Short mmCIF file of C-alpha atoms in Angstrom, two decimals:
data_model
loop_
_atom_site.label_atom_id
_atom_site.label_comp_id
_atom_site.label_asym_id
_atom_site.label_seq_id
_atom_site.Cartn_x
_atom_site.Cartn_y
_atom_site.Cartn_z
CA UNK A 1 70.16 130.79 89.86
CA UNK A 2 68.98 129.12 86.63
CA UNK A 3 66.15 126.55 86.98
CA UNK A 4 68.43 123.77 85.72
CA UNK A 5 71.12 124.69 88.24
CA UNK A 6 68.59 124.86 91.05
CA UNK A 7 67.17 121.47 90.07
CA UNK A 8 70.63 119.94 90.03
CA UNK A 9 71.43 121.43 93.43
CA UNK A 10 68.15 120.14 94.80
CA UNK A 11 68.82 116.62 93.51
CA UNK A 12 72.32 116.72 95.00
CA UNK A 13 70.97 117.74 98.40
CA UNK A 14 68.32 115.01 98.27
CA UNK A 15 70.95 112.43 97.36
CA UNK A 16 73.19 113.59 100.19
CA UNK A 17 70.25 113.44 102.62
CA UNK A 18 69.34 109.94 101.40
CA UNK A 19 72.90 108.72 101.94
CA UNK A 20 73.00 110.27 105.38
CA UNK A 21 69.71 108.72 106.52
CA UNK A 22 69.88 105.47 104.47
CA UNK A 23 66.14 104.86 105.00
CA UNK A 24 66.04 101.50 103.20
CA UNK A 25 69.31 100.21 104.70
CA UNK A 26 70.86 99.49 101.33
CA UNK A 27 74.33 100.82 102.07
CA UNK A 28 77.39 98.68 102.74
CA UNK A 29 77.65 99.97 106.31
CA UNK A 30 73.98 99.78 107.21
CA UNK A 31 73.65 98.17 110.62
CA UNK A 32 77.00 99.55 111.80
CA UNK A 33 76.10 102.87 113.48
CA UNK A 34 79.56 103.13 115.08
CA UNK A 35 81.38 102.69 111.76
CA UNK A 36 84.42 104.93 111.34
CA UNK A 37 86.60 105.03 108.24
CA UNK A 38 90.31 105.36 108.99
CA UNK A 39 93.20 106.48 106.85
CA UNK A 40 95.38 103.60 105.70
CA UNK A 41 99.12 103.89 106.24
CA UNK A 42 99.76 103.36 102.54
CA UNK A 43 103.05 103.80 100.73
CA UNK A 44 103.12 106.05 97.67
CA UNK A 45 101.68 104.43 94.54
CA UNK A 46 105.06 104.87 92.82
CA UNK A 47 106.69 102.53 95.35
CA UNK A 48 104.47 99.52 94.64
CA UNK A 49 106.55 96.65 93.22
CA UNK A 50 105.99 96.16 89.49
CA UNK A 51 106.12 92.37 89.54
CA UNK A 52 103.86 90.25 87.36
CA UNK A 53 103.53 86.80 85.85
CA UNK A 54 102.98 87.38 82.16
CA UNK A 55 102.70 83.65 81.51
CA UNK A 56 99.71 83.44 83.89
CA UNK A 57 101.18 80.31 85.47
CA UNK A 58 98.31 79.69 87.88
CA UNK A 59 96.04 78.86 84.95
CA UNK A 60 97.94 75.57 84.76
CA UNK A 61 96.74 74.62 88.25
CA UNK A 62 94.45 71.66 88.83
CA UNK A 63 91.16 72.21 90.65
CA UNK A 64 90.57 69.37 93.12
CA UNK A 65 87.73 68.43 95.48
CA UNK A 66 85.27 70.80 93.76
CA UNK A 67 82.23 71.28 96.05
CA UNK A 68 83.69 68.78 98.53
CA UNK A 69 85.35 71.38 100.75
CA UNK A 70 83.78 74.79 101.39
CA UNK A 71 86.10 77.71 102.01
CA UNK A 72 89.33 75.84 102.92
CA UNK A 73 91.39 78.86 104.03
CA UNK A 74 94.28 76.88 105.51
CA UNK A 75 95.78 73.64 104.17
CA UNK A 76 98.16 71.58 106.30
CA UNK A 77 99.92 68.20 106.34
CA UNK A 78 100.71 66.31 109.54
CA UNK A 79 104.27 65.38 110.59
CA UNK A 80 103.95 62.05 108.75
CA UNK A 81 103.06 63.84 105.53
CA UNK A 82 99.43 62.75 105.53
CA UNK A 83 96.70 65.03 104.36
CA UNK A 84 95.77 67.58 103.41
CA UNK A 85 93.83 68.78 106.44
CA UNK A 86 91.63 71.81 105.89
CA UNK A 87 89.47 74.06 108.03
CA UNK A 88 86.14 74.55 106.27
CA UNK A 89 83.27 77.00 106.45
CA UNK A 90 80.91 74.84 108.53
CA UNK A 91 83.34 74.79 111.47
CA UNK A 92 85.04 71.44 110.91
CA UNK A 93 88.63 70.50 110.26
CA UNK A 94 88.53 67.73 107.68
CA UNK A 95 91.15 65.19 106.58
CA UNK A 96 91.80 63.66 103.17
CA UNK A 97 92.79 60.02 103.74
CA UNK A 98 93.66 59.41 100.09
CA UNK A 99 90.17 58.27 99.16
CA UNK A 100 87.67 60.59 100.83
CA UNK A 101 87.24 63.46 103.27
CA UNK A 102 86.57 62.56 106.88
CA UNK A 103 85.87 64.69 109.94
CA UNK A 104 88.96 65.26 112.06
CA UNK A 105 88.28 68.05 114.55
CA UNK A 106 85.77 70.65 115.74
CA UNK A 107 86.28 73.98 117.46
CA UNK A 108 82.75 74.62 118.74
CA UNK A 109 81.02 72.52 121.43
CA UNK A 110 77.66 73.92 120.26
CA UNK A 111 77.33 72.48 116.77
CA UNK A 112 73.80 71.81 115.50
CA UNK A 113 71.82 71.48 112.27
CA UNK A 114 72.61 75.16 111.67
CA UNK A 115 76.06 73.96 110.64
CA UNK A 116 74.90 71.51 107.96
CA UNK A 117 76.50 71.52 104.52
CA UNK A 118 75.68 74.31 102.06
CA UNK A 119 76.88 74.83 98.47
CA UNK A 120 78.04 78.40 99.17
CA UNK A 121 80.95 79.10 101.57
CA UNK A 122 79.58 82.57 102.37
CA UNK A 123 76.21 81.16 103.46
CA UNK A 124 77.77 80.06 106.77
CA UNK A 125 78.69 83.61 107.85
CA UNK A 126 75.57 84.27 109.89
CA UNK A 127 76.12 81.17 112.07
CA UNK A 128 79.92 81.13 112.31
CA UNK A 129 79.84 82.32 115.92
CA UNK A 130 77.88 79.16 116.76
CA UNK A 131 79.55 76.61 114.48
CA UNK A 132 83.08 77.99 114.72
CA UNK A 133 85.33 79.01 111.85
CA UNK A 134 88.79 77.38 111.81
CA UNK A 135 91.22 79.56 109.88
CA UNK A 136 94.96 79.03 110.40
CA UNK A 137 96.14 75.43 110.96
CA UNK A 138 99.56 74.26 112.14
CA UNK A 139 100.92 70.91 113.30
CA UNK A 140 103.52 70.64 116.06
CA UNK A 141 106.25 68.61 114.39
CA UNK A 142 107.21 66.68 117.53
CA UNK A 143 103.89 65.98 119.25
CA UNK A 144 101.63 65.77 116.20
CA UNK A 145 99.11 68.08 117.89
CA UNK A 146 97.12 70.34 115.60
CA UNK A 147 96.90 74.01 116.58
CA UNK A 148 93.90 75.92 115.28
CA UNK A 149 93.17 79.64 115.03
CA UNK A 150 89.39 79.84 115.18
CA UNK A 151 87.94 83.23 114.31
CA UNK A 152 85.49 83.06 117.25
CA UNK A 153 86.95 80.63 119.79
CA UNK A 154 90.56 81.78 119.82
CA UNK A 155 93.59 79.50 119.83
CA UNK A 156 92.86 75.80 120.29
CA UNK A 157 94.71 72.50 120.23
CA UNK A 158 93.65 68.96 119.40
CA UNK A 159 95.66 65.73 119.65
CA UNK A 160 96.73 63.49 116.74
CA UNK A 161 93.45 61.56 117.01
CA UNK A 162 91.31 64.68 116.52
CA UNK A 163 87.96 65.39 118.17
CA UNK A 164 86.78 68.51 119.99
CA UNK A 165 89.68 70.95 120.26
CA UNK A 166 90.71 72.38 123.64
CA UNK A 167 90.94 76.13 124.13
CA UNK A 168 94.39 77.51 124.97
CA UNK A 169 93.56 81.20 125.02
CA UNK A 170 90.63 83.44 124.13
CA UNK A 171 91.82 86.80 125.54
CA UNK A 172 94.85 88.96 126.20
CA UNK A 173 95.23 91.78 128.72
CA UNK A 174 91.57 91.39 129.58
CA UNK A 175 90.51 92.00 125.96
CA UNK A 176 88.76 89.06 124.26
CA UNK A 177 90.06 87.76 120.95
CA UNK A 178 87.51 89.02 118.47
CA UNK A 179 88.89 87.77 115.16
CA UNK A 180 91.63 85.17 115.65
CA UNK A 181 93.08 84.68 112.19
CA UNK A 182 96.34 82.77 111.84
CA UNK A 183 99.07 81.16 113.95
CA UNK A 184 102.38 79.34 114.04
CA UNK A 185 103.94 77.22 116.78
CA UNK A 186 107.61 76.69 117.63
CA UNK A 187 109.38 73.60 118.96
CA UNK A 188 108.68 74.59 122.58
CA UNK A 189 104.96 74.98 121.94
CA UNK A 190 104.92 78.79 122.00
CA UNK A 191 102.12 79.98 119.76
CA UNK A 192 102.41 83.20 117.78
CA UNK A 193 99.12 84.40 116.36
CA UNK A 194 97.11 87.31 114.99
CA UNK A 195 93.87 88.89 116.17
CA UNK A 196 92.68 90.98 113.22
CA UNK A 197 90.37 93.28 115.19
CA UNK A 198 88.99 93.85 118.67
CA UNK A 199 85.85 95.46 117.18
CA UNK A 200 84.81 93.34 114.21
CA UNK A 201 84.15 89.61 114.01
CA UNK A 202 85.02 87.61 110.92
CA UNK A 203 81.40 87.54 109.78
CA UNK A 204 81.79 91.31 109.35
CA UNK A 205 85.16 91.10 107.62
CA UNK A 206 83.96 93.24 104.70
CA UNK A 207 83.14 96.12 107.07
CA UNK A 208 86.54 95.67 108.71
CA UNK A 209 88.18 96.00 105.29
CA UNK A 210 86.14 99.14 104.62
CA UNK A 211 86.94 100.63 108.03
CA UNK A 212 90.70 99.88 108.11
CA UNK A 213 90.62 100.44 111.89
CA UNK A 214 93.81 99.75 113.80
CA UNK A 215 92.88 97.53 116.76
CA UNK A 216 94.61 94.46 115.34
CA UNK A 217 97.24 92.64 117.41
CA UNK A 218 100.03 90.07 117.16
CA UNK A 219 100.26 87.89 120.27
CA UNK A 220 102.14 85.04 121.92
CA UNK A 221 100.77 82.19 124.03
CA UNK A 222 103.29 80.64 126.44
CA UNK A 223 102.44 76.97 127.21
CA UNK A 224 104.46 77.01 130.45
CA UNK A 225 102.93 80.08 132.09
CA UNK A 226 99.68 79.77 130.09
CA UNK A 227 99.84 83.53 129.66
CA UNK A 228 99.06 85.46 126.50
CA UNK A 229 101.01 88.63 125.78
CA UNK A 230 100.65 91.27 123.08
CA UNK A 231 103.78 91.65 120.94
CA UNK A 232 102.44 94.21 118.44
CA UNK A 233 99.34 96.38 118.63
CA UNK A 234 97.55 99.15 116.71
CA UNK A 235 97.71 97.19 113.45
CA UNK A 236 95.38 97.52 110.44
CA UNK A 237 94.03 94.02 109.76
CA UNK A 238 96.99 91.77 110.65
CA UNK A 239 96.48 88.42 108.99
CA UNK A 240 98.91 85.60 108.14
CA UNK A 241 101.93 84.80 110.30
CA UNK A 242 104.85 82.38 109.94
CA UNK A 243 108.11 81.62 111.72
CA UNK A 244 111.38 81.73 109.84
CA UNK A 245 113.13 78.44 109.21
CA UNK A 246 115.68 79.04 111.99
CA UNK A 247 113.10 80.49 114.41
CA UNK A 248 114.95 83.77 114.82
CA UNK A 249 112.01 85.85 113.64
CA UNK A 250 108.51 85.64 112.30
CA UNK A 251 106.86 87.50 109.46
CA UNK A 252 103.27 88.67 109.52
CA UNK A 253 100.97 90.28 106.97
CA UNK A 254 99.51 93.76 107.36
CA UNK A 255 96.35 93.23 105.35
CA UNK A 256 95.04 96.78 104.97
CA UNK A 257 98.46 98.25 104.24
CA UNK A 258 99.64 95.56 101.83
CA UNK A 259 102.94 94.90 103.57
CA UNK A 260 104.95 92.19 105.31
CA UNK A 261 106.54 92.95 108.68
CA UNK A 262 109.32 91.06 110.47
CA UNK A 263 109.37 90.63 114.25
CA UNK A 264 112.68 89.52 115.77
CA UNK A 265 112.64 86.80 118.43
CA UNK A 266 116.40 86.35 118.83
CA UNK A 267 119.56 88.41 118.55
CA UNK A 268 120.27 92.08 119.13
CA UNK A 269 116.93 93.14 117.63
CA UNK A 270 114.82 90.74 119.72
CA UNK A 271 111.48 92.28 120.64
CA UNK A 272 111.50 94.79 117.77
CA UNK A 273 109.89 94.79 114.35
CA UNK A 274 110.61 96.31 110.95
CA UNK A 275 109.11 96.40 107.45
CA UNK A 276 110.06 93.26 105.52
CA UNK A 277 108.51 93.70 102.07
CA UNK A 278 106.04 95.95 100.29
CA UNK A 279 103.42 93.98 98.38
CA UNK A 280 101.62 94.74 95.10
CA UNK A 281 98.29 93.86 96.71
CA UNK A 282 96.44 92.85 99.86
CA UNK A 283 97.75 89.71 101.61
CA UNK A 284 96.07 86.88 103.45
CA UNK A 285 98.27 84.06 104.73
CA UNK A 286 102.01 83.43 104.55
CA UNK A 287 103.86 80.11 104.84
CA UNK A 288 107.53 79.09 105.08
CA UNK A 289 108.80 76.33 102.80
CA UNK A 290 111.56 73.79 103.47
CA UNK A 291 114.18 76.16 102.03
CA UNK A 292 113.22 79.00 104.34
CA UNK A 293 111.48 81.06 101.66
CA UNK A 294 108.03 82.56 102.18
CA UNK A 295 104.93 81.96 100.06
CA UNK A 296 102.47 84.87 100.29
CA UNK A 297 98.86 84.64 99.13
CA UNK A 298 97.29 87.89 97.92
CA UNK A 299 93.55 88.46 97.72
CA UNK A 300 94.07 90.86 94.81
CA UNK A 301 96.36 93.44 93.33
CA UNK A 302 96.04 96.97 94.65
CA UNK A 303 94.05 99.16 92.28
CA UNK A 304 93.83 102.93 92.06
CA UNK A 305 90.27 102.95 93.44
CA UNK A 306 91.29 101.13 96.64
CA UNK A 307 94.46 103.21 96.92
CA UNK A 308 92.62 106.56 96.77
CA UNK A 309 89.92 105.32 99.15
CA UNK A 310 92.62 104.24 101.60
CA UNK A 311 94.17 107.70 101.63
CA UNK A 312 90.88 109.60 101.96
CA UNK A 313 88.61 108.01 104.58
CA UNK A 314 85.93 110.73 104.30
CA UNK A 315 85.54 109.98 100.61
CA UNK A 316 85.43 106.26 101.34
CA UNK A 317 82.67 106.66 103.91
CA UNK A 318 80.66 108.84 101.52
CA UNK A 319 80.87 106.13 98.84
CA UNK A 320 79.97 103.43 101.36
CA UNK A 321 76.82 105.36 102.27
CA UNK A 322 75.52 105.03 98.72
CA UNK A 323 72.75 102.45 98.18
CA UNK A 324 75.24 99.86 96.89
CA UNK A 325 75.34 96.48 98.71
CA UNK A 326 78.54 95.48 100.50
CA UNK A 327 79.41 92.69 98.06
CA UNK A 328 79.50 95.13 95.14
CA UNK A 329 81.52 97.65 97.12
CA UNK A 330 83.94 94.82 97.92
CA UNK A 331 84.22 93.95 94.22
CA UNK A 332 85.20 97.56 93.53
CA UNK A 333 87.82 97.27 96.28
CA UNK A 334 89.43 94.19 94.69
CA UNK A 335 89.37 95.56 91.15
CA UNK A 336 86.06 94.31 89.82
CA UNK A 337 86.60 90.57 89.82
CA UNK A 338 88.28 87.86 91.93
CA UNK A 339 91.78 87.00 90.75
CA UNK A 340 94.72 85.18 92.27
CA UNK A 341 98.34 86.18 92.80
CA UNK A 342 101.04 84.37 94.77
CA UNK A 343 104.55 85.60 95.53
CA UNK A 344 107.61 83.88 96.95
CA UNK A 345 110.06 85.92 99.03
CA UNK A 346 113.55 85.11 100.23
CA UNK A 347 114.50 85.34 103.94
CA UNK A 348 115.92 88.75 103.04
CA UNK A 349 112.63 90.01 101.65
CA UNK A 350 113.45 89.78 97.93
CA UNK A 351 110.87 88.63 95.39
CA UNK A 352 111.86 85.23 93.99
CA UNK A 353 108.79 84.15 92.05
CA UNK A 354 105.37 85.43 90.97
CA UNK A 355 102.43 83.20 90.03
CA UNK A 356 99.23 84.72 88.75
CA UNK A 357 95.81 84.17 87.25
CA UNK A 358 94.95 87.81 86.63
CA UNK A 359 91.48 87.12 85.22
CA UNK A 360 90.54 84.44 87.74
CA UNK A 361 89.87 81.91 85.01
CA UNK A 362 91.11 78.88 87.00
CA UNK A 363 92.26 80.04 90.45
CA UNK A 364 89.78 82.76 91.31
CA UNK A 365 90.91 83.35 94.88
CA UNK A 366 93.80 82.35 97.12
CA UNK A 367 94.10 82.54 100.91
CA UNK A 368 97.08 80.29 101.59
CA UNK A 369 99.84 78.40 99.82
CA UNK A 370 101.41 75.27 101.31
CA UNK A 371 104.39 73.78 99.44
CA UNK A 372 104.83 70.00 99.53
CA UNK A 373 106.89 67.72 97.28
CA UNK A 374 107.18 70.19 94.43
CA UNK A 375 103.54 71.21 94.48
CA UNK A 376 101.65 74.18 95.86
CA UNK A 377 98.41 73.35 97.66
CA UNK A 378 96.25 76.46 97.38
CA UNK A 379 93.39 77.12 99.78
CA UNK A 380 90.75 79.80 99.53
CA UNK A 381 88.32 81.07 102.16
CA UNK A 382 85.90 82.07 99.37
CA UNK A 383 86.01 79.06 97.04
CA UNK A 384 84.62 75.48 97.22
CA UNK A 385 87.83 73.71 96.20
CA UNK A 386 91.58 73.32 96.68
CA UNK A 387 93.86 74.11 93.73
CA UNK A 388 97.15 72.28 93.19
CA UNK A 389 99.95 73.84 91.17
CA UNK A 390 103.03 71.87 90.13
CA UNK A 391 106.21 73.91 90.32
CA UNK A 392 108.46 73.88 87.28
#
């Protein structure tokens, strides 16, 4: 063996040993000794929908409430049309009364100075399990009660006057809700919701993305029996969920796969599910508008790097063992920079509209889209503002 070849082989072995031991805990999965990378049930690259918004319509959006709301993932309006209401990173649900933001509800009974305001939405991660983290918000149209999916405290409800929310459910089949993510509620008060993982909490959402493990569930809470049942299991990062306009089915997002799935509640197919639409990226929340169409918020477009890593978990774990911090690994996963894309689907699963800011110049991130009076109210779990886009 030539000296140069031997030196290269030696350096390779040292690098491999370093990655295996991770002595300085610089890797993205340091601190997660039980981490396992799973293959993602991805469709072929050739099947990804080639939809785009060449006019970059989202750049016309207006940024509102800059640095007044931190990480407003979900945006909702009450049955009287007042709002918006938003769940923010410090554990509160806040209400815009037309002049200023006021506190409306809390999910944690253990709030303290640890939950005080910070300029960075991600700075709250380490204390979310204490302060609470309200994600999905929904109002019951008849009662005016607000239903909250809190990542740590499960499904809760608070009356029209707000205050400390009351827990409805925090477990199913003896398994605690680990990462309650989104919900919807029907006229009878049945709550349909997602639990993204039974292993990872939201404060470790980046590691959940990297793992792509399949312990996610879709569940139903029955207000009469007060029982929680599992409707779908073995899912890879289920996220947003929304009922159809007529209540015959709901659609939920498969975050790791990049797909929408329909679950039938009525008719001959009741109790079964089927693929609804393949997405060009990784979804967060989904909302139904007054016409029965579905607005889907995507974290990013799928890129070849994320696609290959999804198919080859051993390669992904090897890369994650490199001394590259999690936030930079996550940037690689989303294509190098935050950017926003929103799609509207028909009740039949056909793409009706695409809105995009591919360079993240105005709307850098989108978690949810709520349509009201010809405008889209755009929330983001990562950004300190709400964007408003006027539909043309």
